[in-house]
CSV table of C-alpha atoms in Angstrom, one decimal:
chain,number,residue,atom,x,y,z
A,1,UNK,CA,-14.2,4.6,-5.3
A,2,UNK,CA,-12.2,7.7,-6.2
A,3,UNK,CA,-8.5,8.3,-4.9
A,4,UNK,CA,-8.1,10.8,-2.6
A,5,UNK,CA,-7.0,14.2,-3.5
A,6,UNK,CA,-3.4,15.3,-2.9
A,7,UNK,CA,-1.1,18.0,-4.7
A,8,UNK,CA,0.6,16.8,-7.2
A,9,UNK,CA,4.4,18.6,-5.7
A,10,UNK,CA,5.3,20.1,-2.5
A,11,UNK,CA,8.8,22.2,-2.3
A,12,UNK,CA,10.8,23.2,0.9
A,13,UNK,CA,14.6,24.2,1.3
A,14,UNK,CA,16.4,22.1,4.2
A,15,UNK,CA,15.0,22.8,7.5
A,16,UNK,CA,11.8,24.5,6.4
A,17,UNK,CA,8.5,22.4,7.4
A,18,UNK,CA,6.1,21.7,4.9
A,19,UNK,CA,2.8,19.5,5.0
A,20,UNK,CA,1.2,17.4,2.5
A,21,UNK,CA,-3.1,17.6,2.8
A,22,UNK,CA,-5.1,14.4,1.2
A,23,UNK,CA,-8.9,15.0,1.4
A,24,UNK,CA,-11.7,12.7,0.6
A,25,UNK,CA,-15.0,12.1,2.0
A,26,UNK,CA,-17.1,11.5,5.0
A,27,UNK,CA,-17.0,7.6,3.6
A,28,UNK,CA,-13.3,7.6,3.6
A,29,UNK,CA,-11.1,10.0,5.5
A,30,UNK,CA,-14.0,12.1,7.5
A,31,UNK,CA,-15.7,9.0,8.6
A,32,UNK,CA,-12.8,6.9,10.3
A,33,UNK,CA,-9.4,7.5,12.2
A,34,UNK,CA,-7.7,5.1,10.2
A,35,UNK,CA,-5.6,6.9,7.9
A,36,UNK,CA,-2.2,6.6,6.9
A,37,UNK,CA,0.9,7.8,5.2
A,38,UNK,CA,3.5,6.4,3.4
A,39,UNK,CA,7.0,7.5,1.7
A,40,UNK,CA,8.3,5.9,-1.5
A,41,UNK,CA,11.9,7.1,-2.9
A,42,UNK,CA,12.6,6.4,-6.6
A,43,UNK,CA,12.1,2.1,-7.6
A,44,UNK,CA,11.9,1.5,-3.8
A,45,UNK,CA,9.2,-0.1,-2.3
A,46,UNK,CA,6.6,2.4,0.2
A,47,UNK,CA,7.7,2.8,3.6
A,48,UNK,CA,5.2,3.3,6.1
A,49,UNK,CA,5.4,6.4,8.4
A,50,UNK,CA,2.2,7.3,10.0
A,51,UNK,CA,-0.6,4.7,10.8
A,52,UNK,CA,-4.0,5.6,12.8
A,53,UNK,CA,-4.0,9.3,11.5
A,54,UNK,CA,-1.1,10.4,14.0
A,55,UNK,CA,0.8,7.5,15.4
A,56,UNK,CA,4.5,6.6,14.4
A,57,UNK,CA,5.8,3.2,13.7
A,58,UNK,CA,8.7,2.6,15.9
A,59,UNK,CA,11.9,3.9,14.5
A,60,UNK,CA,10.4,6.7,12.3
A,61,UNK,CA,11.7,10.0,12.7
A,62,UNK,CA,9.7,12.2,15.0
A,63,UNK,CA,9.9,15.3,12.5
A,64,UNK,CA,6.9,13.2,10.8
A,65,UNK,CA,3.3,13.8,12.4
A,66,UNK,CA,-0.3,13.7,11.2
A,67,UNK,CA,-2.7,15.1,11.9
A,68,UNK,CA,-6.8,15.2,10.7
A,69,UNK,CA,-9.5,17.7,10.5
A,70,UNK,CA,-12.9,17.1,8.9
A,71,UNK,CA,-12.4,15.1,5.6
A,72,UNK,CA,-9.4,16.0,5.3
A,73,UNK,CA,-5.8,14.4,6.8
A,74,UNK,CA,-2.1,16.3,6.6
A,75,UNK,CA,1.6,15.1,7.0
A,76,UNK,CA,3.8,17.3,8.3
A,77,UNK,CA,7.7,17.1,7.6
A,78,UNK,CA,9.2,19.4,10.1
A,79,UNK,CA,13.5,20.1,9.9
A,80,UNK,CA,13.7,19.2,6.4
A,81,UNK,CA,16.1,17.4,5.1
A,82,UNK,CA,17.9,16.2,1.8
A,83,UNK,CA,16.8,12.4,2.3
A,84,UNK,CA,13.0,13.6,2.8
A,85,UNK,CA,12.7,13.7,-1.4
A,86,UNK,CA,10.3,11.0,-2.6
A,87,UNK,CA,6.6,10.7,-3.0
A,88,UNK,CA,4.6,10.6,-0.5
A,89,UNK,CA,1.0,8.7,-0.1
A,90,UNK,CA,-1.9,9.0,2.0
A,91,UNK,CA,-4.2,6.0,2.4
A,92,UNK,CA,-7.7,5.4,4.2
A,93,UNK,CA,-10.1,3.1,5.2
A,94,UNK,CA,-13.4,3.2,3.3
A,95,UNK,CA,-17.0,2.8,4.3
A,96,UNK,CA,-16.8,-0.3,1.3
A,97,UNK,CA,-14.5,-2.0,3.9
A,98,UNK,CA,-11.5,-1.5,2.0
A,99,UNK,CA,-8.8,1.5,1.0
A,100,UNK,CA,-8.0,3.9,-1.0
A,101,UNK,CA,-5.0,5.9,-1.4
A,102,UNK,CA,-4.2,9.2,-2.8
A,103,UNK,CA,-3.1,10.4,-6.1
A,104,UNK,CA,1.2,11.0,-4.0
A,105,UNK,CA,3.1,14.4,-3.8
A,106,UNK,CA,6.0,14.7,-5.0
A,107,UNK,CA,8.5,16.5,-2.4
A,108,UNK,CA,11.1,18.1,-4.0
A,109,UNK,CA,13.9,19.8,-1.1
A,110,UNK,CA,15.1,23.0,-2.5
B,1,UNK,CA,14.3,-12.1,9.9
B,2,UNK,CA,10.8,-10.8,9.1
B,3,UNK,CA,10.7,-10.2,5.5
B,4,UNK,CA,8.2,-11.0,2.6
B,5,UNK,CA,10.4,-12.0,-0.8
B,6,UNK,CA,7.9,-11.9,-4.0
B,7,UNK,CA,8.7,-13.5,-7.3
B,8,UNK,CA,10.6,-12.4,-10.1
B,9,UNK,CA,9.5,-10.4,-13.0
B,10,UNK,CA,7.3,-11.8,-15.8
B,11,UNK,CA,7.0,-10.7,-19.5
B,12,UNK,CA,3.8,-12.2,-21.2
B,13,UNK,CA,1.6,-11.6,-23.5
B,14,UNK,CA,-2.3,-10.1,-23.7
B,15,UNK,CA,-5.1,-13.0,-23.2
B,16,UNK,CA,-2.5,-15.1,-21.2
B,17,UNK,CA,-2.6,-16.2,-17.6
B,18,UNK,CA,-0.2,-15.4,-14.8
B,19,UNK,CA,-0.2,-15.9,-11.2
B,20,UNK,CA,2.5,-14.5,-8.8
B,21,UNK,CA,3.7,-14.9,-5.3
B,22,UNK,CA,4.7,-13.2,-2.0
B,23,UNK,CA,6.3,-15.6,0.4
B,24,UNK,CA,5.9,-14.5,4.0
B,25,UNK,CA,9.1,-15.9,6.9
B,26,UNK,CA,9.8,-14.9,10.6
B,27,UNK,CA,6.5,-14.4,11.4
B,28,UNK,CA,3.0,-15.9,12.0
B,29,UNK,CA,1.9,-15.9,8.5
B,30,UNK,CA,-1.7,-16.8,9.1
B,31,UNK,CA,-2.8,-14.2,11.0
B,32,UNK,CA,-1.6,-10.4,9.7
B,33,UNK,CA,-3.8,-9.7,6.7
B,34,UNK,CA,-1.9,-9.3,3.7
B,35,UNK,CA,-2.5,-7.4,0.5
B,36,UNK,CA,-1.5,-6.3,-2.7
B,37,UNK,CA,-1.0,-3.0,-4.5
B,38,UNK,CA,-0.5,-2.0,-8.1
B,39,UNK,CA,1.7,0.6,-9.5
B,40,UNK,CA,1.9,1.3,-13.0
B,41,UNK,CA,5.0,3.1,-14.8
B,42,UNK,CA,5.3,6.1,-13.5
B,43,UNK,CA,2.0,6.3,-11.5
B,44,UNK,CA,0.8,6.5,-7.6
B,45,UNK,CA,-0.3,3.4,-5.7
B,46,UNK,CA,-3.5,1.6,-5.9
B,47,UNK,CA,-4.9,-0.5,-3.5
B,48,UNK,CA,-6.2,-3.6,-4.8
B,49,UNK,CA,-7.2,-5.9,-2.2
B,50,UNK,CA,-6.3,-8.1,1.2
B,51,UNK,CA,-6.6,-11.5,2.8
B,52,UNK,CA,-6.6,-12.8,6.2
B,53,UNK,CA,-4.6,-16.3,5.0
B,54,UNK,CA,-6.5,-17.7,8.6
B,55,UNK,CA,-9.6,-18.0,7.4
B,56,UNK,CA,-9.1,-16.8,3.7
B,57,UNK,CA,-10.9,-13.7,4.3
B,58,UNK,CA,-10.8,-11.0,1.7
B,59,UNK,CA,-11.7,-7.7,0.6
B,60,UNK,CA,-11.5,-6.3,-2.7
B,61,UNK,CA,-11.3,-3.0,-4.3
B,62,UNK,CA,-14.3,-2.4,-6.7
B,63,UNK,CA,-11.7,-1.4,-9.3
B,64,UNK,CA,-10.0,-5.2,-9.1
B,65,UNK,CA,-13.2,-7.2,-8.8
B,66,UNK,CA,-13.4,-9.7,-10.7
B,67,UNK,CA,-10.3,-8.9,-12.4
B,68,UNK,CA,-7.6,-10.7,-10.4
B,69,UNK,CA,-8.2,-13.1,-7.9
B,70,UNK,CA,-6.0,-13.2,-4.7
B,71,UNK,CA,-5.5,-16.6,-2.4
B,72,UNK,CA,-3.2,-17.8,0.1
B,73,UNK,CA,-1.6,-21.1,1.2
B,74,UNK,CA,-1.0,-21.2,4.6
B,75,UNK,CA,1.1,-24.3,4.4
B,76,UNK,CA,3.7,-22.9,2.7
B,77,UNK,CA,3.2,-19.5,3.5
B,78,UNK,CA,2.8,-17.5,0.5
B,79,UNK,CA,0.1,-15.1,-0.9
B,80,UNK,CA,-0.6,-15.4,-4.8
B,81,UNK,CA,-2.2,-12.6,-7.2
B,82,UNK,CA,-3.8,-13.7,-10.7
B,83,UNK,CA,-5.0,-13.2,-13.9
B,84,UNK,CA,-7.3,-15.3,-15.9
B,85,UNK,CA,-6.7,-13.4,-19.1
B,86,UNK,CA,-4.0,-11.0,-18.9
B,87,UNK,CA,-4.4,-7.0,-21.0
B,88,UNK,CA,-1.8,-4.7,-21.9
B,89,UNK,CA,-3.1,-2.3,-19.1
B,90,UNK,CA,-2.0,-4.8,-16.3
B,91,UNK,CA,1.6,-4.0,-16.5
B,92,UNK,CA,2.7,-2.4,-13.8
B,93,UNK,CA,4.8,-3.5,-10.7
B,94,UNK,CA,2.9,-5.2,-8.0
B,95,UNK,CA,3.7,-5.3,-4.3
B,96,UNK,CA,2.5,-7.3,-1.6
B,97,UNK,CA,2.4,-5.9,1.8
B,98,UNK,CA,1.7,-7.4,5.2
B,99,UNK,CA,-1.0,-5.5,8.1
B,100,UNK,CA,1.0,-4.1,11.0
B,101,UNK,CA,-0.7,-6.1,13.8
B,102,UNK,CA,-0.7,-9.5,14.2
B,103,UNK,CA,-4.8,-10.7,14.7
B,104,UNK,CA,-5.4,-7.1,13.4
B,105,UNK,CA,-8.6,-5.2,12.1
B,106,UNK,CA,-9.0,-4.7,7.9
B,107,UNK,CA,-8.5,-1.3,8.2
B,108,UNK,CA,-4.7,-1.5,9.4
B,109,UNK,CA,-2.1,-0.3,7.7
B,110,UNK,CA,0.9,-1.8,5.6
B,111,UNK,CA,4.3,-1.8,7.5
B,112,UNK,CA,6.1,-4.6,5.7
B,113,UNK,CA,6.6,-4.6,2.1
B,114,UNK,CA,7.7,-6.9,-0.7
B,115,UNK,CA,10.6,-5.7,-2.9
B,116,UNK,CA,8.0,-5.5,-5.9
B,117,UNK,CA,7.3,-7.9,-8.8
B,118,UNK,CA,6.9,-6.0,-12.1
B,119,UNK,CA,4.4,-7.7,-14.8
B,120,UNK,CA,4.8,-6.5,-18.3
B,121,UNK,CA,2.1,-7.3,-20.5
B,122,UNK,CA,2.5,-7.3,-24.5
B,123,UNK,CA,-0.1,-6.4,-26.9
């Protein structure tokens, strides 16, 4: 199974919104509401931010959202700030019964 | 506390065998699915495969069939990852991660995470 597509870097000054788009399939991301995202700063483990397409863990800022249209999922960072630099992951469920996540973006604020 | 604590680095050599840990504590170990992911130097994540310890079972990406094997002891808590014969292209650090529901679904997602054991392999 291939990864899902994402660009490679996203830029945005402090309290610009940006989003970050991962597309795949109708076996992956089109076919199932089970994507996720997740944020990883420099030799830190992933943090998980967005499971079920659009629903938070609790105690995740509320300037990240998801959302999901066709084969294709976005994050949005709204209020951008300093500590939102890292790279950022998208991850699916597949029609093989297991996932697959994206290539990452990295965000660089401006 | 809820945490999962993985073992500590390893430096081997190519045709060699490893097997690492991820030791699970403050929660119900059996039943959250549990999985590992590879990340090699300077590369994104890849999902390699999960285990419900429960019942022992598993899923598998087709990229890490048959090239690692992943278990699970439920007496003593702790998820393992292995290699029969180890290549240079296996280093890389390696993280386990637990499912976010307890009794959940295979297609959950990964809200607690290991602190990452990195495998270097020599040629």
């Amino acid at each position: 199974q291939s990864a899902l597509t994402q660009a490679a870097s996203v830029s945005g000054s402090p309290g610009q919104s940006i989003t970050i788009s991962c597309t795949g399939t109708s076996r992956d991301v089109g076919g199932y509401n089970f994507v996720s995202w997740y944020q990883q700063h420099p030799g830190k483990a992933p943090k998980l931010l967005i499971f079920e397409v659009n629903s938070r863990p609790s105690g995740v800022s509320t300037r990240f959202s998801g959302s999901k249209s066709g084969n294709t999922a976005s994050l949005t960072i709204s209020g951008l700030q300093a500590e939102d630099e890292a790279d950022y992951y998208c991850c699916s469920y597949t029609s093989s019964s297991t996932q697959v996540f994206g290539g990452g973006t990295k965000l660089t604020v401006l | 506390e809820v945490q999962l604590v993985q073992s500590g680095a390893e430096v081997k050599k190519a045709g060699e065998s490893l097997k690492i840990s991820c030791k699970g504590s403050g929660y119900s170990f059996t039943n959250y699915w549990i999985g590992w992911v590879r990340q090699m130097p300077g590369k994104g994540l890849e999902w390699m495969g999960i285990i419900y310890p429960d019942d022992s079972d598993m899923r598998y990406s087709p990229s890490f069939q048959g090239q690692v094997t992943i278990s699970a002891d439920k007496s003593t808590s702790t998820a393992y990852l292995q290699w029969s014969s180890l290549k240079a292209s296996d280093t890389a650090m390696y993280y386990c991660a637990r499912h976010r529901a307890i009794f959940g679904v295979v297609m959950d997602s990964f809200d607690m995470w290991g602190q990452g054991t990195m495998v270097t392999v020599s040629s």
